[in-house]
């Protein structure tokens, strides 16, 4: 993969162990990138994530950001520019996937609105802030361009029960990806989405517990075994699978790829 030495990568929702965000930053850190850890709070766990990246040789900063607040998203980009001089790759990874409830029982304020605010509005706020910084750098230094990558989901392509807000937000993220790609291409900025299937992160573990009970499995392990058996590759996704897709989309090899929603599902999703 491309050497990202001197490049700066920001990943929202990356302050948790075994999460997609951590996995993505680890992949970039191993290839020389400056890494920005960002999460709702920079607590002890987030600091441990940052320290682990430093142990890999990366220059690392950690900034708190509630992506549902436009001011926080703009501050995240401004802090990154102040620390590293610019943003080269911005990954919208922060998301809520643990609000599981039948559609007829969903509360609009505490469940629907919250999921859309984080998963979709947050991606828009960060995309806008990152793109503005990328365009400004191009205008002032002549070194424009950049990569914006949205972590969508298999749920951006297919409906799932008891996840109406999540599925809607991820479908919307693909729309945001396409609309952003159309407008930002002239600035040398590509915008793409990655659509993983189920990955057992901390968030994914909550889904495992919920859906194994909903579908009548005796244990979570039985539910996971059935999930693996239905996948053409025989296993669920790993953070490293999503990270590898992000590396490629951020590389020079993908400079002419934009507006795409790339399935990373072991063949489970094919459209």
Short mmCIF file of C-alpha atoms in Angstrom, two decimals:
data_model
loop_
_atom_site.label_atom_id
_atom_site.label_comp_id
_atom_site.label_asym_id
_atom_site.label_seq_id
_atom_site.Cartn_x
_atom_site.Cartn_y
_atom_site.Cartn_z
CA UNK A 1 0.00 0.00 0.00
CA UNK A 2 0.96 3.64 -0.43
CA UNK A 3 3.31 5.28 2.04
CA UNK A 4 1.31 7.91 3.94
CA UNK A 5 4.31 9.58 5.59
CA UNK A 6 3.60 13.26 6.12
CA UNK A 7 -0.13 12.80 5.55
CA UNK A 8 -2.67 13.48 8.28
CA UNK A 9 -5.65 11.20 8.87
CA UNK A 10 -8.63 12.05 11.09
CA UNK A 11 -11.06 9.32 12.14
CA UNK A 12 -14.15 10.17 14.18
CA UNK A 13 -15.41 7.64 16.71
CA UNK A 14 -11.92 6.17 17.03
CA UNK A 15 -11.33 6.26 20.77
CA UNK A 16 -12.47 2.73 21.64
CA UNK A 17 -10.54 -0.53 21.76
CA UNK A 18 -11.34 -3.04 18.99
CA UNK A 19 -13.49 -0.52 17.15
CA UNK A 20 -13.48 0.17 13.43
CA UNK A 21 -11.99 3.60 14.09
CA UNK A 22 -9.03 2.18 15.97
CA UNK A 23 -8.46 -0.42 13.27
CA UNK A 24 -8.46 2.21 10.54
CA UNK A 25 -5.97 4.42 12.39
CA UNK A 26 -3.70 1.46 13.10
CA UNK A 27 -3.48 0.72 9.38
CA UNK A 28 -2.57 4.32 8.56
CA UNK A 29 -0.13 4.57 11.47
CA UNK A 30 1.73 1.52 10.18
CA UNK A 31 2.20 3.40 6.90
CA UNK A 32 3.60 6.59 8.40
CA UNK A 33 0.55 8.82 8.71
CA UNK A 34 -0.07 11.40 11.40
CA UNK A 35 -3.17 10.18 13.26
CA UNK A 36 -5.96 12.11 14.95
CA UNK A 37 -8.02 10.13 17.45
CA UNK A 38 -11.43 11.66 18.00
CA UNK A 39 -14.38 10.58 20.09
CA UNK A 40 -17.19 12.03 22.16
CA UNK A 41 -14.79 12.16 25.11
CA UNK A 42 -11.04 11.79 25.27
CA UNK A 43 -11.04 9.57 28.33
CA UNK A 44 -8.60 6.97 29.55
CA UNK A 45 -9.56 4.46 26.88
CA UNK A 46 -9.13 7.01 24.09
CA UNK A 47 -5.73 7.96 25.49
CA UNK A 48 -4.75 4.28 25.45
CA UNK A 49 -5.76 4.10 21.79
CA UNK A 50 -3.59 7.15 21.09
CA UNK A 51 -0.64 5.70 23.02
CA UNK A 52 -0.87 2.43 21.09
CA UNK A 53 -0.67 4.38 17.83
CA UNK A 54 2.36 6.27 19.12
CA UNK A 55 3.99 2.93 19.88
CA UNK A 56 3.60 2.14 16.19
CA UNK A 57 5.67 5.24 15.40
CA UNK A 58 2.89 7.66 14.51
CA UNK A 59 2.57 11.31 15.49
CA UNK A 60 -0.79 11.40 17.28
CA UNK A 61 -3.24 13.98 18.58
CA UNK A 62 -6.52 13.29 20.38
CA UNK A 63 -9.45 15.72 20.22
CA UNK A 64 -12.94 15.40 21.67
CA UNK A 65 -15.79 15.90 19.21
CA UNK A 66 -19.53 15.42 19.44
CA UNK A 67 -20.26 15.07 15.72
CA UNK A 68 -23.91 15.98 16.29
CA UNK A 69 -22.69 19.53 17.04
CA UNK A 70 -21.53 21.48 14.00
CA UNK A 71 -19.28 23.66 16.20
CA UNK A 72 -17.45 20.57 17.45
CA UNK A 73 -16.89 19.29 13.92
CA UNK A 74 -15.43 22.60 12.79
CA UNK A 75 -13.24 22.75 15.90
CA UNK A 76 -11.95 19.22 15.23
CA UNK A 77 -10.76 20.23 11.78
CA UNK A 78 -9.33 23.53 13.02
CA UNK A 79 -7.39 21.78 15.80
CA UNK A 80 -6.02 19.26 13.32
CA UNK A 81 -4.90 21.99 10.92
CA UNK A 82 -3.24 23.86 13.79
CA UNK A 83 -1.42 20.72 14.95
CA UNK A 84 -0.41 19.14 11.64
CA UNK A 85 -0.86 21.86 9.01
CA UNK A 86 -3.77 20.28 7.16
CA UNK A 87 -6.14 17.36 6.70
CA UNK A 88 -5.39 14.82 3.97
CA UNK A 89 -7.82 12.02 4.82
CA UNK A 90 -11.00 12.41 6.85
CA UNK A 91 -12.95 9.31 7.84
CA UNK A 92 -16.51 9.71 9.09
CA UNK A 93 -16.74 6.68 11.34
CA UNK A 94 -18.66 7.89 14.42
CA UNK A 95 -22.05 6.28 14.62
CA UNK A 96 -24.87 4.92 16.76
CA UNK A 97 -25.95 1.36 16.04
CA UNK A 98 -27.25 0.22 19.40
CA UNK A 99 -30.76 1.77 19.22
CA UNK A 100 -32.68 -1.39 18.36
CA UNK A 101 -36.46 -1.40 18.58
CA UNK A 102 -39.46 -2.25 16.37
CA UNK A 103 -40.42 0.61 14.07
CA UNK A 104 -43.81 1.07 15.74
CA UNK A 105 -42.13 1.57 19.13
CA UNK A 106 -39.35 3.98 18.15
CA UNK A 107 -39.36 7.24 20.09
CA UNK A 108 -38.76 10.12 17.70
CA UNK A 109 -36.76 12.41 19.96
CA UNK A 110 -34.51 10.09 21.94
CA UNK A 111 -33.98 7.41 19.28
CA UNK A 112 -34.76 8.50 15.71
CA UNK A 113 -33.45 12.04 16.07
CA UNK A 114 -30.32 11.00 17.97
CA UNK A 115 -29.28 8.36 15.43
CA UNK A 116 -29.83 10.68 12.46
CA UNK A 117 -28.01 13.51 14.24
CA UNK A 118 -24.87 11.43 14.76
CA UNK A 119 -24.82 9.09 11.78
CA UNK A 120 -25.96 11.44 9.03
CA UNK A 121 -25.86 15.07 10.17
CA UNK A 122 -22.50 14.42 11.85
CA UNK A 123 -21.08 13.05 8.61
CA UNK A 124 -22.32 16.12 6.76
CA UNK A 125 -20.91 18.59 9.31
CA UNK A 126 -17.50 16.89 9.25
CA UNK A 127 -17.47 16.53 5.47
CA UNK A 128 -18.20 20.22 5.06
CA UNK A 129 -15.55 21.28 7.59
CA UNK A 130 -12.88 18.94 6.20
CA UNK A 131 -13.59 19.90 2.60
CA UNK A 132 -13.39 23.59 3.39
CA UNK A 133 -9.96 23.06 4.93
CA UNK A 134 -8.81 21.01 1.94
CA UNK A 135 -10.02 23.64 -0.54
CA UNK A 136 -8.46 26.48 1.46
CA UNK A 137 -5.12 24.71 1.58
CA UNK A 138 -5.24 24.26 -2.17
CA UNK A 139 -5.96 27.93 -2.69
CA UNK A 140 -3.19 29.11 -0.38
CA UNK A 141 -0.45 26.54 -1.02
CA UNK A 142 -1.36 24.98 -4.34
CA UNK A 143 -1.39 21.56 -2.63
CA UNK A 144 -5.09 20.89 -2.72
CA UNK A 145 -7.13 17.75 -2.86
CA UNK A 146 -7.91 15.17 -0.24
CA UNK A 147 -9.90 12.08 0.60
CA UNK A 148 -13.16 11.85 2.52
CA UNK A 149 -14.31 8.35 3.42
CA UNK A 150 -17.69 7.58 4.99
CA UNK A 151 -18.08 4.37 6.97
CA UNK A 152 -21.57 3.32 5.96
CA UNK A 153 -22.77 -0.27 6.37
CA UNK A 154 -24.36 -3.22 4.69
CA UNK A 155 -27.45 -1.48 6.09
CA UNK A 156 -26.82 1.24 3.49
CA UNK A 157 -27.81 -1.29 0.83
CA UNK A 158 -30.31 -3.60 2.56
CA UNK A 159 -33.09 -3.16 5.11
CA UNK A 160 -32.89 -4.82 8.52
CA UNK A 161 -35.63 -5.19 11.17
CA UNK A 162 -35.61 -3.20 14.39
CA UNK A 163 -33.08 -0.69 12.99
CA UNK A 164 -35.22 1.85 11.12
CA UNK A 165 -33.16 4.90 12.11
CA UNK A 166 -29.82 3.18 11.56
CA UNK A 167 -30.76 1.81 8.15
CA UNK A 168 -32.19 5.18 7.09
CA UNK A 169 -29.10 7.06 8.26
CA UNK A 170 -26.74 4.71 6.41
CA UNK A 171 -28.77 4.90 3.20
CA UNK A 172 -28.62 8.68 3.61
CA UNK A 173 -24.84 8.52 4.06
CA UNK A 174 -24.52 6.98 0.61
CA UNK A 175 -26.58 9.85 -0.78
CA UNK A 176 -24.33 12.33 0.99
CA UNK A 177 -21.30 10.55 -0.46
CA UNK A 178 -22.61 10.89 -4.00
CA UNK A 179 -23.73 14.50 -3.66
CA UNK A 180 -20.42 15.50 -2.07
CA UNK A 181 -18.40 13.71 -4.75
CA UNK A 182 -20.19 15.62 -7.51
CA UNK A 183 -19.37 19.02 -6.00
CA UNK A 184 -15.91 18.37 -4.61
CA UNK A 185 -14.33 16.59 -7.56
CA UNK A 186 -13.24 19.84 -9.18
CA UNK A 187 -11.15 20.54 -6.08
CA UNK A 188 -9.35 17.22 -6.34
CA UNK A 189 -11.27 15.79 -3.39
CA UNK A 190 -12.71 12.29 -3.67
CA UNK A 191 -15.60 11.15 -1.48
CA UNK A 192 -16.40 7.47 -1.10
CA UNK A 193 -18.22 5.18 1.31
CA UNK A 194 -17.24 1.79 2.70
CA UNK A 195 -20.08 -0.61 3.46
CA UNK A 196 -18.95 -3.36 5.85
CA UNK A 197 -21.11 -6.26 6.91
CA UNK A 198 -21.40 -7.07 10.59
CA UNK A 199 -18.22 -6.54 12.60
CA UNK A 200 -18.15 -7.53 16.27
CA UNK A 201 -16.87 -4.32 17.78
CA UNK A 202 -18.15 -3.14 21.16
CA UNK A 203 -21.12 -1.73 19.30
CA UNK A 204 -21.51 -4.90 17.28
CA UNK A 205 -21.54 -7.00 20.44
CA UNK A 206 -24.70 -5.19 21.56
CA UNK A 207 -26.33 -6.06 18.25
CA UNK A 208 -25.27 -9.70 18.66
CA UNK A 209 -26.93 -9.94 22.05
CA UNK A 210 -30.13 -8.27 20.84
CA UNK A 211 -30.61 -10.17 17.60
CA UNK A 212 -29.62 -13.59 18.96
CA UNK A 213 -32.43 -13.23 21.50
CA UNK A 214 -34.88 -11.76 18.97
CA UNK A 215 -34.31 -14.61 16.51
CA UNK A 216 -34.52 -17.32 19.15
CA UNK A 217 -30.93 -18.58 19.27
CA UNK A 218 -29.92 -20.44 22.41
CA UNK A 219 -26.65 -18.50 22.64
CA UNK A 220 -24.87 -15.60 21.00
CA UNK A 221 -22.29 -18.11 19.76
CA UNK A 222 -25.00 -20.01 17.87
CA UNK A 223 -26.16 -16.77 16.27
CA UNK A 224 -22.61 -15.90 15.20
CA UNK A 225 -22.03 -19.40 13.82
CA UNK A 226 -25.13 -19.12 11.66
CA UNK A 227 -24.04 -15.67 10.50
CA UNK A 228 -20.66 -17.06 9.44
CA UNK A 229 -22.22 -20.02 7.68
CA UNK A 230 -24.34 -17.73 5.49
CA UNK A 231 -21.34 -15.68 4.39
CA UNK A 232 -19.56 -16.83 1.18
CA UNK A 233 -16.20 -16.26 2.90
CA UNK A 234 -17.32 -18.15 6.00
CA UNK A 235 -16.78 -15.41 8.56
CA UNK A 236 -18.05 -12.00 9.68
CA UNK A 237 -16.04 -8.88 8.96
CA UNK A 238 -12.99 -7.65 10.86
CA UNK A 239 -11.85 -4.07 11.50
CA UNK A 240 -8.81 -4.81 9.33
CA UNK A 241 -11.09 -5.52 6.34
CA UNK A 242 -12.62 -2.06 6.53
CA UNK A 243 -9.20 -0.51 7.21
CA UNK A 244 -7.75 -2.08 4.06
CA UNK A 245 -10.54 -0.57 1.97
CA UNK A 246 -9.88 2.84 3.50
CA UNK A 247 -6.16 2.56 2.73
CA UNK A 248 -6.92 1.87 -0.91
CA UNK A 249 -9.48 4.66 -1.24
CA UNK A 250 -7.00 7.11 0.33
CA UNK A 251 -4.16 5.98 -1.94
CA UNK A 252 -3.06 7.36 -5.31
CA UNK A 253 -4.31 4.13 -6.88
CA UNK A 254 -7.89 5.28 -6.20
CA UNK A 255 -7.45 8.89 -7.36
CA UNK A 256 -10.12 8.45 -10.07
CA UNK A 257 -12.63 6.67 -7.82
CA UNK A 258 -15.28 8.89 -6.26
CA UNK A 259 -18.95 8.71 -5.32
CA UNK A 260 -18.75 4.95 -4.76
CA UNK A 261 -20.22 2.83 -1.96
CA UNK A 262 -17.79 -0.09 -1.72
CA UNK A 263 -19.09 -3.34 -0.23
CA UNK A 264 -16.64 -5.03 2.16
CA UNK A 265 -18.78 -7.96 3.18
CA UNK A 266 -17.16 -11.21 2.11
CA UNK A 267 -19.73 -11.46 -0.65
CA UNK A 268 -22.70 -11.08 1.65
CA UNK A 269 -23.75 -7.88 -0.12
CA UNK A 270 -23.29 -7.67 -3.87
CA UNK A 271 -25.09 -4.55 -5.05
#
